[in-house]
């Protein structure tokens, strides 16, 4: 079970429409339908009674809703707390930097290699500066 599936389930319970839930979750309707189907397989039963005009939670869906909503809310709270604790200018992991290209003869290439090796060392081990 994935967080997106939980979020889609909660949104579908609230919107009672696959179309509106997909729009609110910013996914396509088939993606939302597949995620709900995977949840139904995971829980072993139908989660929604699908009608022409409305989609209503089934008895199983109603039973699961408070638990999955709590999980979604806890995940959102954790994400907000992590964002608040994150330093503003922290380097992003696996940040790639474009190296300058060498120009000129072999002496220029040697200088280029030395300067870029030093840059790489500083990026990999910032505590030894």
Coordinates of N, CA and C in Angstrom, one line a residue:
X1 N 0.9 -1.2 0.0 CA 0.0 0.0 0.0 C 0.9 1.2 0.0
X2 N 0.6 2.2 -0.8 CA 1.4 3.4 -1.0 C 0.6 4.6 -0.4
X3 N 1.4 5.7 -0.1 CA 0.7 6.9 0.4 C -0.2 7.5 -0.6
X4 N 0.2 7.5 -1.9 CA -0.7 8.0 -2.9 C -2.0 7.3 -3.0
X5 N -2.0 6.0 -2.8 CA -3.2 5.2 -2.8 C -4.1 5.7 -1.7
X6 N -3.5 5.9 -0.5 CA -4.3 6.3 0.7 C -4.9 7.7 0.4
X7 N -4.1 8.6 -0.1 CA -4.5 9.9 -0.4 C -5.7 9.9 -1.4
X8 N -5.6 9.1 -2.4 CA -6.6 9.0 -3.5 C -7.9 8.4 -2.8
X9 N -7.8 7.4 -2.0 CA -8.9 6.8 -1.3 C -9.7 7.9 -0.5
X10 N -8.9 8.6 0.3 CA -9.5 9.6 1.2 C -10.2 10.7 0.4
X11 N -9.6 11.1 -0.7 CA -10.1 12.2 -1.6 C -11.4 11.7 -2.3
X12 N -11.4 10.4 -2.7 CA -12.6 9.8 -3.4 C -13.7 9.7 -2.4
X13 N -13.4 9.4 -1.1 CA -14.5 9.3 -0.1 C -15.1 10.7 0.1
X14 N -14.3 11.7 0.0 CA -14.8 13.1 0.3 C -15.5 13.7 -1.0
X15 N -14.9 13.4 -2.1 CA -15.5 14.0 -3.4 C -16.7 13.2 -3.9
X16 N -16.7 11.9 -3.7 CA -17.7 11.0 -4.2 C -17.9 11.0 -5.7
X17 N -16.7 11.3 -6.3 CA -16.7 11.3 -7.8 C -15.3 11.0 -8.2
X18 N -15.1 10.0 -9.1 CA -13.8 9.7 -9.6 C -13.2 10.9 -10.4
X19 N -14.0 11.6 -11.1 CA -13.6 12.8 -11.9 C -13.1 13.9 -11.0
X20 N -13.9 14.3 -10.0 CA -13.5 15.4 -9.1 C -12.3 14.9 -8.2
X21 N -12.2 13.7 -7.8 CA -11.1 13.2 -7.0 C -9.8 13.2 -7.8
X22 N -9.9 12.8 -9.0 CA -8.7 12.8 -9.9 C -8.2 14.2 -10.1
X23 N -9.1 15.2 -10.3 CA -8.8 16.6 -10.5 C -8.1 17.1 -9.2
X24 N -8.7 16.8 -8.1 CA -8.1 17.3 -6.8 C -6.8 16.7 -6.5
X25 N -6.6 15.5 -6.9 CA -5.3 14.8 -6.7 C -4.3 15.1 -7.8
X26 N -4.7 15.8 -8.8 CA -3.9 16.1 -10.0 C -3.3 14.9 -10.7
X27 N -4.2 13.9 -10.9 CA -3.8 12.7 -11.6 C -4.9 12.4 -12.7
X28 N -4.7 11.5 -13.6 CA -5.7 11.2 -14.5 C -6.7 10.2 -13.8
X29 N -7.9 10.2 -14.4 CA -8.9 9.3 -13.8 C -8.5 7.8 -13.9
X30 N -7.9 7.4 -15.0 CA -7.5 6.0 -15.0 C -6.4 5.7 -13.9
X31 N -5.5 6.6 -13.7 CA -4.5 6.4 -12.6 C -5.2 6.2 -11.3
X32 N -6.1 7.1 -11.0 CA -6.8 7.0 -9.7 C -7.6 5.7 -9.6
X33 N -8.3 5.3 -10.7 CA -9.0 4.0 -10.7 C -8.1 2.8 -10.4
X34 N -6.9 2.8 -11.1 CA -6.0 1.7 -10.8 C -5.5 1.7 -9.4
X35 N -5.2 2.9 -8.8 CA -4.8 2.9 -7.4 C -5.9 2.4 -6.5
X36 N -7.1 2.7 -6.7 CA -8.2 2.3 -5.9 C -8.4 0.7 -6.1
X37 N -8.2 0.3 -7.3 CA -8.3 -1.2 -7.6 C -7.2 -1.9 -6.8
X38 N -6.0 -1.4 -6.7 CA -4.9 -2.0 -6.0 C -5.3 -2.0 -4.5
X39 N -5.9 -1.0 -4.0 CA -6.3 -1.0 -2.6 C -7.4 -2.0 -2.3
X40 N -8.3 -2.2 -3.3 CA -9.3 -3.2 -3.1 C -8.7 -4.6 -3.1
X41 N -7.7 -4.8 -3.9 CA -7.1 -6.1 -3.9 C -6.3 -6.3 -2.5
X42 N -5.7 -5.2 -2.1 CA -4.9 -5.3 -0.8 C -5.9 -5.6 0.4
X43 N -7.0 -4.9 0.4 CA -7.9 -5.1 1.5 C -8.9 -6.3 1.3
X44 N -9.0 -6.8 0.1 CA -9.8 -8.0 -0.2 C -11.3 -7.7 -0.3
X45 N -11.6 -6.6 -0.8 CA -13.0 -6.3 -1.0 C -13.3 -5.0 -1.7
X46 N -14.5 -4.7 -2.1 CA -14.9 -3.5 -2.8 C -14.9 -2.4 -1.8
X47 N -14.3 -1.3 -2.2 CA -14.2 -0.1 -1.3 C -15.3 0.9 -1.6
X48 N -15.8 0.9 -2.9 CA -16.8 1.9 -3.3 C -17.9 1.2 -4.1
X49 N -19.1 1.7 -3.9 CA -20.2 1.4 -4.7 C -20.3 2.4 -5.8
X50 N -20.0 2.0 -7.0 CA -19.9 2.9 -8.2 C -21.2 3.1 -8.8
X51 N -21.8 4.3 -8.8 CA -23.0 4.6 -9.4 C -22.8 5.5 -10.7
X52 N -23.9 5.8 -11.4 CA -23.7 6.6 -12.6 C -23.4 8.0 -12.2
X53 N -24.0 8.5 -11.1 CA -23.8 9.9 -10.8 C -22.9 10.1 -9.6
X54 N -22.9 9.1 -8.7 CA -22.1 9.3 -7.4 C -21.4 8.0 -7.1
X55 N -20.2 8.1 -6.5 CA -19.5 7.0 -6.0 C -19.5 7.1 -4.5
X56 N -20.1 6.0 -3.8 CA -20.2 6.1 -2.4 C -19.3 5.0 -1.8
X57 N -18.7 5.2 -0.6 CA -17.9 4.2 0.1 C -18.8 3.0 0.4
X58 N -18.3 1.8 0.2 CA -19.0 0.6 0.6 C -18.8 0.4 2.1
X59 N -19.5 -0.6 2.7 CA -19.3 -0.8 4.1 C -17.8 -1.0 4.5
X60 N -17.1 -1.7 3.7 CA -15.6 -1.8 3.9 C -14.9 -0.5 3.8
X61 N -15.3 0.3 2.8 CA -14.7 1.6 2.6 C -15.0 2.5 3.8
X62 N -16.2 2.5 4.3 CA -16.6 3.3 5.5 C -15.8 2.9 6.7
X63 N -15.6 1.6 6.9 CA -14.8 1.1 8.0 C -13.3 1.5 7.9
X64 N -12.8 1.6 6.7 CA -11.4 1.9 6.6 C -11.1 3.4 6.6
X65 N -12.1 4.2 6.2 CA -12.0 5.6 6.0 C -11.3 6.3 7.2
X66 N -11.8 6.2 8.5 CA -11.1 6.9 9.6 C -9.7 6.5 9.8
X67 N -9.4 5.3 9.5 CA -8.0 4.8 9.7 C -7.1 5.4 8.6
X68 N -7.5 5.3 7.4 CA -6.7 5.8 6.3 C -6.6 7.3 6.3
X69 N -7.7 8.0 6.7 CA -7.6 9.5 6.8 C -6.6 9.9 7.9
X70 N -6.6 9.2 9.0 CA -5.6 9.4 10.1 C -4.2 9.3 9.6
X71 N -3.9 8.2 8.8 CA -2.6 8.0 8.2 C -2.2 9.1 7.2
X72 N -3.2 9.6 6.4 CA -2.9 10.6 5.5 C -2.6 11.9 6.2
X73 N -3.4 12.2 7.2 CA -3.1 13.5 8.0 C -1.8 13.4 8.8
X74 N -1.4 12.2 9.3 CA -0.2 12.1 10.0 C 1.0 12.3 9.0
X75 N 0.9 11.7 7.8 CA 1.9 11.9 6.8 C 2.1 13.3 6.4
X76 N 1.0 14.0 6.3 CA 1.0 15.5 5.9 C 1.7 16.3 7.0
X77 N 1.3 16.0 8.3 CA 1.9 16.7 9.4 C 3.4 16.4 9.5
X78 N 3.8 15.2 9.2 CA 5.3 14.8 9.2 C 6.0 15.6 8.1
X79 N 5.4 15.7 6.9 CA 6.0 16.4 5.8 C 6.2 17.9 6.2
X80 N 5.2 18.5 6.8 CA 5.2 19.9 7.2 C 6.3 20.1 8.2
X81 N 6.4 19.2 9.2 CA 7.4 19.3 10.2 C 8.8 19.2 9.6
X82 N 9.0 18.2 8.7 CA 10.3 18.1 8.1 C 10.7 19.3 7.3
X83 N 9.7 19.9 6.6 CA 10.0 21.1 5.8 C 10.4 22.2 6.7
X84 N 9.7 22.4 7.9 CA 10.1 23.5 8.8 C 11.4 23.3 9.4
X85 N 11.9 22.1 9.6 CA 13.2 21.8 10.2 C 14.4 21.8 9.2
X86 N 14.0 21.8 7.9 CA 15.0 21.7 6.9 C 15.7 23.1 6.7
X87 N 17.1 23.1 6.7 CA 17.8 24.3 6.5 C 17.5 24.9 5.2
X88 N 17.4 26.2 5.1 CA 17.0 26.8 3.8 C 17.9 26.6 2.7
X89 N 19.2 26.7 3.0 CA 20.2 26.6 1.9 C 21.0 25.3 1.9
X90 N 20.4 24.2 2.4 CA 21.0 22.9 2.5 C 21.3 22.4 1.0
X91 N 22.4 21.9 0.8 CA 22.7 21.4 -0.6 C 21.8 20.2 -0.9
X92 N 21.4 20.1 -2.1 CA 20.5 19.0 -2.5 C 21.4 17.8 -2.7
X93 N 20.9 16.6 -2.3 CA 21.7 15.4 -2.5 C 21.9 15.1 -4.0
X94 N 23.1 14.6 -4.4 CA 23.4 14.3 -5.7 C 23.4 15.5 -6.7
X95 N 23.7 16.6 -6.1 CA 23.7 17.8 -7.0 C 24.9 17.7 -8.0
X96 N 24.6 17.9 -9.2 CA 25.6 17.8 -10.2 C 26.0 19.2 -10.6
X97 N 27.3 19.3 -10.8 CA 27.9 20.6 -11.3 C 28.6 20.3 -12.6
X98 N 28.4 21.3 -13.5 CA 29.1 21.1 -14.7 C 30.5 21.6 -14.6
X99 N 31.5 20.8 -15.0 CA 32.9 21.1 -15.0 C 33.2 22.0 -16.2
X100 N 34.2 22.9 -15.9 CA 34.7 23.7 -17.0 C 35.4 22.8 -18.0
X101 N 35.3 23.2 -19.2 CA 36.0 22.4 -20.3 C 37.4 23.0 -20.4
X102 N 38.5 22.1 -20.6 CA 39.8 22.6 -20.8 C 40.0 23.3 -22.2
X103 N 40.8 24.3 -22.2 CA 41.1 25.0 -23.5 C 42.6 25.1 -23.6
X104 N 43.1 25.0 -24.8 CA 44.5 25.2 -25.0 C 45.3 23.9 -25.0
X105 N 46.6 24.0 -24.7 CA 47.5 22.8 -24.8 C 47.4 22.0 -23.5
X106 N 48.5 21.1 -23.4 CA 48.5 20.2 -22.3 C 48.7 20.9 -20.9
X107 N 49.4 22.0 -20.8 CA 49.5 22.7 -19.6 C 48.1 23.2 -19.1
X108 N 47.3 23.7 -20.0 CA 46.0 24.2 -19.7 C 45.1 23.0 -19.2
X109 N 45.3 21.8 -19.8 CA 44.5 20.7 -19.4 C 44.9 20.2 -18.0
X110 N 46.2 20.3 -17.7 CA 46.7 19.9 -16.4 C 46.1 20.8 -15.3
X111 N 46.1 22.1 -15.6 CA 45.6 23.1 -14.7 C 44.1 22.8 -14.5
X112 N 43.4 22.6 -15.6 CA 42.0 22.3 -15.5 C 41.7 21.1 -14.6
X113 N 42.5 20.0 -14.8 CA 42.3 18.8 -14.1 C 42.5 19.1 -12.6
X114 N 43.6 19.8 -12.3 CA 43.9 20.1 -10.9 C 42.8 20.9 -10.2
X115 N 42.3 21.9 -10.9 CA 41.3 22.8 -10.2 C 40.0 22.0 -10.1
X116 N 39.6 21.2 -11.1 CA 38.4 20.5 -10.9 C 38.5 19.3 -9.9
X117 N 39.6 18.7 -9.8 CA 39.8 17.7 -8.8 C 39.6 18.3 -7.4
X118 N 40.2 19.5 -7.2 CA 40.0 20.2 -5.9 C 38.6 20.5 -5.6
X119 N 37.8 20.9 -6.6 CA 36.4 21.2 -6.5 C 35.6 20.0 -6.1
X120 N 36.0 18.8 -6.7 CA 35.3 17.6 -6.4 C 35.6 17.2 -5.0
X121 N 36.9 17.3 -4.6 CA 37.2 16.9 -3.2 C 36.4 17.8 -2.2
X122 N 36.3 19.1 -2.4 CA 35.5 19.9 -1.5 C 34.1 19.5 -1.4
X123 N 33.5 19.2 -2.6 CA 32.1 18.8 -2.6 C 31.9 17.5 -1.9
X124 N 32.8 16.6 -2.1 CA 32.6 15.2 -1.4 C 32.9 15.3 0.1
X125 N 33.8 16.1 0.5 CA 34.2 16.2 1.9 C 34.3 17.6 2.4
X126 N 33.1 18.3 2.6 CA 33.1 19.7 2.9 C 33.7 20.0 4.3
X127 N 33.8 19.0 5.2 CA 34.3 19.3 6.5 C 35.8 19.5 6.6
X128 N 36.5 19.1 5.5 CA 38.0 19.2 5.5 C 38.5 20.4 4.8
X129 N 37.6 21.4 4.7 CA 38.0 22.7 4.1 C 38.8 23.6 5.0

